[in-house]
XYZ file of C-alpha atoms in Angstrom:
324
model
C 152.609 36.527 143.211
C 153.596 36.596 146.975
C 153.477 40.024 148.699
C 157.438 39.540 149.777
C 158.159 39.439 145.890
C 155.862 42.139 144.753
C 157.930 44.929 143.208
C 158.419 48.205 144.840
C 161.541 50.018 143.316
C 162.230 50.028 139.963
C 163.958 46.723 138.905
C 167.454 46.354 139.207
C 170.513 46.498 142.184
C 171.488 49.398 143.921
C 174.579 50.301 145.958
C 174.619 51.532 149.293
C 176.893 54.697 149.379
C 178.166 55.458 153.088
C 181.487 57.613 152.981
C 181.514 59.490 149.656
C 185.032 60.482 150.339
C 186.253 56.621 150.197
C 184.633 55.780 147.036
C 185.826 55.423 143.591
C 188.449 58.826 143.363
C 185.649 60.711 146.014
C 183.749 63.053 142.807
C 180.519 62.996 142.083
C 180.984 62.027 138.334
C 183.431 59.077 139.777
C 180.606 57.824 142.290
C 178.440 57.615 138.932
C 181.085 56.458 136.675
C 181.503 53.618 139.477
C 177.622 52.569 139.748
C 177.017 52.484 135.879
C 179.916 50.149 135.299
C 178.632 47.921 138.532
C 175.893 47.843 136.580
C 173.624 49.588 139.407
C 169.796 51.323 138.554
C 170.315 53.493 141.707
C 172.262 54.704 144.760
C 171.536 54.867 148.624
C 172.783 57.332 150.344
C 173.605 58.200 153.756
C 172.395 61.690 153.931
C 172.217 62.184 158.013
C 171.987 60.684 161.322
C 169.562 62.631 163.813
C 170.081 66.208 163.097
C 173.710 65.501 162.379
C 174.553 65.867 158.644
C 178.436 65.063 158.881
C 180.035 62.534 160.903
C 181.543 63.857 164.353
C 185.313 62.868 163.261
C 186.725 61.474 160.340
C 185.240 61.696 156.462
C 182.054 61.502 156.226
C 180.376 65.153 154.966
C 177.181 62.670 154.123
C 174.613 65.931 152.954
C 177.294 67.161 150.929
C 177.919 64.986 149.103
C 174.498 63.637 148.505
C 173.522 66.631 147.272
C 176.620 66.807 144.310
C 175.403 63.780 143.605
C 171.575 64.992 142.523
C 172.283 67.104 138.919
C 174.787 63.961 137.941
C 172.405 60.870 139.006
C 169.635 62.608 137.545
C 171.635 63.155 134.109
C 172.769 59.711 134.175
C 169.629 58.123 135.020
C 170.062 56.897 138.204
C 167.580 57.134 141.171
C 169.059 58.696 144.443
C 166.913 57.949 147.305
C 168.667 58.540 150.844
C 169.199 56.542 153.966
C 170.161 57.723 157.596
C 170.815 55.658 160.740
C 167.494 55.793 163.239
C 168.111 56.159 166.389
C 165.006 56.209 168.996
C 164.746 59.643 169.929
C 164.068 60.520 166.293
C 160.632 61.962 166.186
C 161.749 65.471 167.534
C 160.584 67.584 164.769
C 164.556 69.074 164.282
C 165.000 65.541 163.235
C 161.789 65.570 160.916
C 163.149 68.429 159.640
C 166.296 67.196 158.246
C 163.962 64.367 156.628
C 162.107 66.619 154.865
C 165.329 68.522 153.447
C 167.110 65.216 152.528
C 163.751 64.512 150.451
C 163.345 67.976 148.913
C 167.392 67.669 148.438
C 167.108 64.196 146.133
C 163.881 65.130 144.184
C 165.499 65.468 141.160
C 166.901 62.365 141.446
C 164.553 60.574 143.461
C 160.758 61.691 142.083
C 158.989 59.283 144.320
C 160.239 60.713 147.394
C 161.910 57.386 148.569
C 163.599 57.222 151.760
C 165.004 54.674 154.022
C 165.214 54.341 157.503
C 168.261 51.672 159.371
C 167.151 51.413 162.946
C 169.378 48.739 164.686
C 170.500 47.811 167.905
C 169.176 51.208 170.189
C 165.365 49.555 168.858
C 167.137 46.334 170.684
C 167.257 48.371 173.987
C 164.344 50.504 174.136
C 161.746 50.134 176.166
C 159.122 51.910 174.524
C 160.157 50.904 170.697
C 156.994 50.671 169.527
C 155.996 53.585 170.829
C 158.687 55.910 169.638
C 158.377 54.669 165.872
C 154.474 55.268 166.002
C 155.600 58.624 167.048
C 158.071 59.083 164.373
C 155.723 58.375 161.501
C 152.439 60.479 163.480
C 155.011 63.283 163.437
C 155.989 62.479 159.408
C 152.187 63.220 159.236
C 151.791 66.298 161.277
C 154.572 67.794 160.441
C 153.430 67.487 156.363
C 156.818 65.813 155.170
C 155.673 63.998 151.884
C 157.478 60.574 151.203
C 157.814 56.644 151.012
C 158.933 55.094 153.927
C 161.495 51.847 153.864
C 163.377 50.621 156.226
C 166.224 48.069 156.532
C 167.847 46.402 159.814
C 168.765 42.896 160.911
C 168.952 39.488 158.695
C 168.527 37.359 161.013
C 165.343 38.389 162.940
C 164.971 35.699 164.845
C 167.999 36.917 166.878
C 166.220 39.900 167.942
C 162.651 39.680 170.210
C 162.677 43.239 171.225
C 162.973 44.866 167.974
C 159.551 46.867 166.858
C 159.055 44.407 164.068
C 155.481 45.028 163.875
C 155.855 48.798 164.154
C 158.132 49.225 161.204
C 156.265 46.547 158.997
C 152.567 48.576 159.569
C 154.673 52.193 158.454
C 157.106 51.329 155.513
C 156.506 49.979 152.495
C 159.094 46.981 152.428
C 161.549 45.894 153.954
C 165.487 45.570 153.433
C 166.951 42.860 155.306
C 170.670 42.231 155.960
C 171.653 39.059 154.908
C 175.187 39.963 155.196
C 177.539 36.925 155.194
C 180.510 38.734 156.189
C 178.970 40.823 159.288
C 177.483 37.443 160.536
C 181.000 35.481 160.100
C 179.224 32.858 158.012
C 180.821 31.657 155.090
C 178.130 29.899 153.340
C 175.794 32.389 151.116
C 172.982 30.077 151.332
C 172.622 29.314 155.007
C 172.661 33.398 155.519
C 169.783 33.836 152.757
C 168.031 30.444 153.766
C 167.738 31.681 157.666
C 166.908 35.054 156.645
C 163.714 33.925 155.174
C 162.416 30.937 157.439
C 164.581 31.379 160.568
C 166.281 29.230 162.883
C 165.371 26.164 161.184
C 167.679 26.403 158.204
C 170.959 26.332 160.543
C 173.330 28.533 161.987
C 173.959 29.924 165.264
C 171.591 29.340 168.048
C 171.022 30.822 171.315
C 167.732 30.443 173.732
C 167.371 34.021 173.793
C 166.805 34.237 169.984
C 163.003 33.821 170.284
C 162.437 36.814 167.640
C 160.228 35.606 163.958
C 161.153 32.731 162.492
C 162.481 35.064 159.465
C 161.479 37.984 157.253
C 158.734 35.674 155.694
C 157.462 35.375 159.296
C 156.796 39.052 159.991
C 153.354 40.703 160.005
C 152.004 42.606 158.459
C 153.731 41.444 155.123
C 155.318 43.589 153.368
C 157.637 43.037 150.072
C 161.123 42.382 150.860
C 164.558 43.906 149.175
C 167.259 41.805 150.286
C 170.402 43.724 151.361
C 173.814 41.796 150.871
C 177.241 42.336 151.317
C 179.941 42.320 148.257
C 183.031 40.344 150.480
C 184.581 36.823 149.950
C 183.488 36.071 146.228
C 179.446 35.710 147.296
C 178.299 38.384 144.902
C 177.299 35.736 142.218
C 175.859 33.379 144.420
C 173.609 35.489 146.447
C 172.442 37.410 143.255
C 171.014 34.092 141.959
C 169.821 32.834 144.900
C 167.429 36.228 145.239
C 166.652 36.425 141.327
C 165.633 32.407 141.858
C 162.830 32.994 144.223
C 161.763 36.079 142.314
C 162.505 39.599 143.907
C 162.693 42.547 141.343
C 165.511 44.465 142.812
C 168.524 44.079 145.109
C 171.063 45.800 147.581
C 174.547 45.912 147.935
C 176.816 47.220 150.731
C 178.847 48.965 150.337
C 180.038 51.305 147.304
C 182.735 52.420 149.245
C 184.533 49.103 148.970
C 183.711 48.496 145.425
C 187.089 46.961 143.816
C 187.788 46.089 139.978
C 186.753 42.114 140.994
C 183.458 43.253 142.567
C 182.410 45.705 139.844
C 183.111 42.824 136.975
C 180.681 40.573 139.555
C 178.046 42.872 140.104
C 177.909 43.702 136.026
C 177.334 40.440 135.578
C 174.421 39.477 137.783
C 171.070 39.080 136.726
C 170.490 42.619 137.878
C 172.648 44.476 136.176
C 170.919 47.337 134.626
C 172.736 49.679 131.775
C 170.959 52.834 132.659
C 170.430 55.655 130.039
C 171.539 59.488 130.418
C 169.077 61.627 130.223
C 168.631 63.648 127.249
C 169.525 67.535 128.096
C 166.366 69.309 128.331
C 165.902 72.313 125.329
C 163.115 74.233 126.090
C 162.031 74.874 122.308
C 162.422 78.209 120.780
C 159.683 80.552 120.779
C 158.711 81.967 117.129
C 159.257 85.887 117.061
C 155.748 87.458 117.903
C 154.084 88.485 115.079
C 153.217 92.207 114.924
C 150.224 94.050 116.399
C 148.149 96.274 114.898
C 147.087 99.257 116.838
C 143.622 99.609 117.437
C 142.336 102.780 114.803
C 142.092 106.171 116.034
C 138.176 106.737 114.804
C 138.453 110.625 115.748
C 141.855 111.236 114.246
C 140.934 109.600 110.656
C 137.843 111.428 110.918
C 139.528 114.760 111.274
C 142.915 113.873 108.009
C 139.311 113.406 105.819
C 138.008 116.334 106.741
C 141.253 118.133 106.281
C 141.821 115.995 102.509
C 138.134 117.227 101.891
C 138.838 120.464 102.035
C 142.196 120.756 100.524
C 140.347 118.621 97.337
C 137.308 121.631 97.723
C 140.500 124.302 97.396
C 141.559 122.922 94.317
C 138.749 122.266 92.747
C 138.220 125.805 93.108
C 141.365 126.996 92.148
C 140.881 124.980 88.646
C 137.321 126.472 87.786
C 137.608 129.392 84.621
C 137.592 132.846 85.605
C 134.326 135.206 84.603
């Protein structure tokens, strides 16, 4: 078996959750009502972005709702593992911090201490990239925050030179590329997947300055690879086969939010498409009544009532013998 197709999660799609607010009728119980009929094994969900655990206007109350989400994801079976947007500056230990909480937050839900990271176009523009993501995971380390590192970013990697590839391949455990059709304005599912794996050579735009790997199969060290697609424009059947045909255990969709009656009947039917089981309540078994104690005996005290029946049996003995 290749190392890109090695599996890593537990087998199965998962939904990308971003705005809790916007999907299904915004509950908890809805959000897990929605991934069991899509047909999903788990959710991903934005939990922060720096130290920031709400967006700065509009909905979005991301820790919030990730964490009503735990107690029914864990009852339903579904794994919980959650995401934040990376920015470069995010090895300050307040940012570590809120790692660490998001982690602790999910365990119930998440045992394996999953966690994913989307750095995008800031890794495009910094300087010191590599750098900065050593840093991130050496402070991880230091800072004793327990948990497996993923990451996702761009589909097409060949359209980005400057990005840490390297970096973020030698610190996570796979990678989730997005081969979104819809965000790259291409209308054919199979050039998107086809460059996505080998590059520029399969089609699609070009540009001179696109000198990054010649796709995710190009990128070293290897790591295994959990494609991350898009649900718009009908390609929801097409790109599920095309991933279960070369062999990948699981798969990603974005997003929830925008999860409609057409794309939940889609995504039931893919070869994904998991029917996960509640979990049975736990009973902590009742304890049997203890049974009684015996005190210790009191040597002295018995000693003294048989002294005391001795002499009252001496009395009557006594009393009965015949008078001269």
């Amino acid at each position: 078996m290749s190392i890109l197709t090695q599996q890593v999660l537990p087998p199965g799609q998962y939904g990308w959750l971003w705005t809790a607010e916007r999907t299904a009728d915004g509950t908890p119980q809805g959000i897990v009502d929605l991934a069991r009929r899509s047909g999903l094994r788990g959710i991903l969900a934005k939990y922060h972005e720096g130290t920031a655990r709400k967006a700065a206007r509009g909905p979005g109350e991301w820790a919030k709702h990730v964490r009503a989400l735990v107690q029914p994801c864990a009852e339903a079976g579904l794994l919980l593992i959650p995401w934040a947007y990376t920015h470069p500056g995010d090895f300050d230990p307040d940012v570590i911090a809120v790692i660490a909480e998001a982690l602790d937050a999910c365990a119930p839900a998440n045992p394996d201490r999953w966690y994913i990271f989307d750095p995008e176009i800031e890794w495009d523009r910094e300087p010191s990239a590599s750098e900065r993501t050593r840093l991130l995971f050496q402070n991880l380390k230091l800072l004793g925050v327990r948990g497996r590192w993923l990451y996702s970013s761009w589909g097409w990697v060949d359209q980005h030179p400057r990005f840490p590839w390297q970096a973020w391949q030698e610190h996570c455990e796979a990678f989730l590329p997005q081969a979104y059709p819809a965000t790259l304005q291409v209308s054919d599912p199979d050039l998107v997947w086809n460059r996505s794996y080998g590059g520029a050579q399969y089609g699609g735009q070009q540009s001179a300055a696109w000198t990054g790997p010649q796709g995710f199969a190009a990128l070293q060290p290897q790591r295994p690879i959990i494609p991350a697609f898009d649900i718009y424009n009908g390609v929801v059947p097409r790109l599920s086969a095309l991933a279960a045909n070369w062999g990948v255990p699981s798969i990603t969709w974005w997003v929830m939010d925008n999860f409609g009656l057409e794309t939940i009947r889609q995504l039931a039917a893919t070869p994904y498409a998991r029917t996960v089981q509640a979990q049975p309540a736990i009973v902590t078994p009742a304890q049997p009544d203890p049974a009684p104690v015996t005190p210790a005996p009191d040597v002295d005290a018995a000693m003294a009532a048989l002294e005391r029946a001795e002499a009252e049996i001496a009395t009557a003995k006594a009393a009965l013998k015949p008078r001269p």
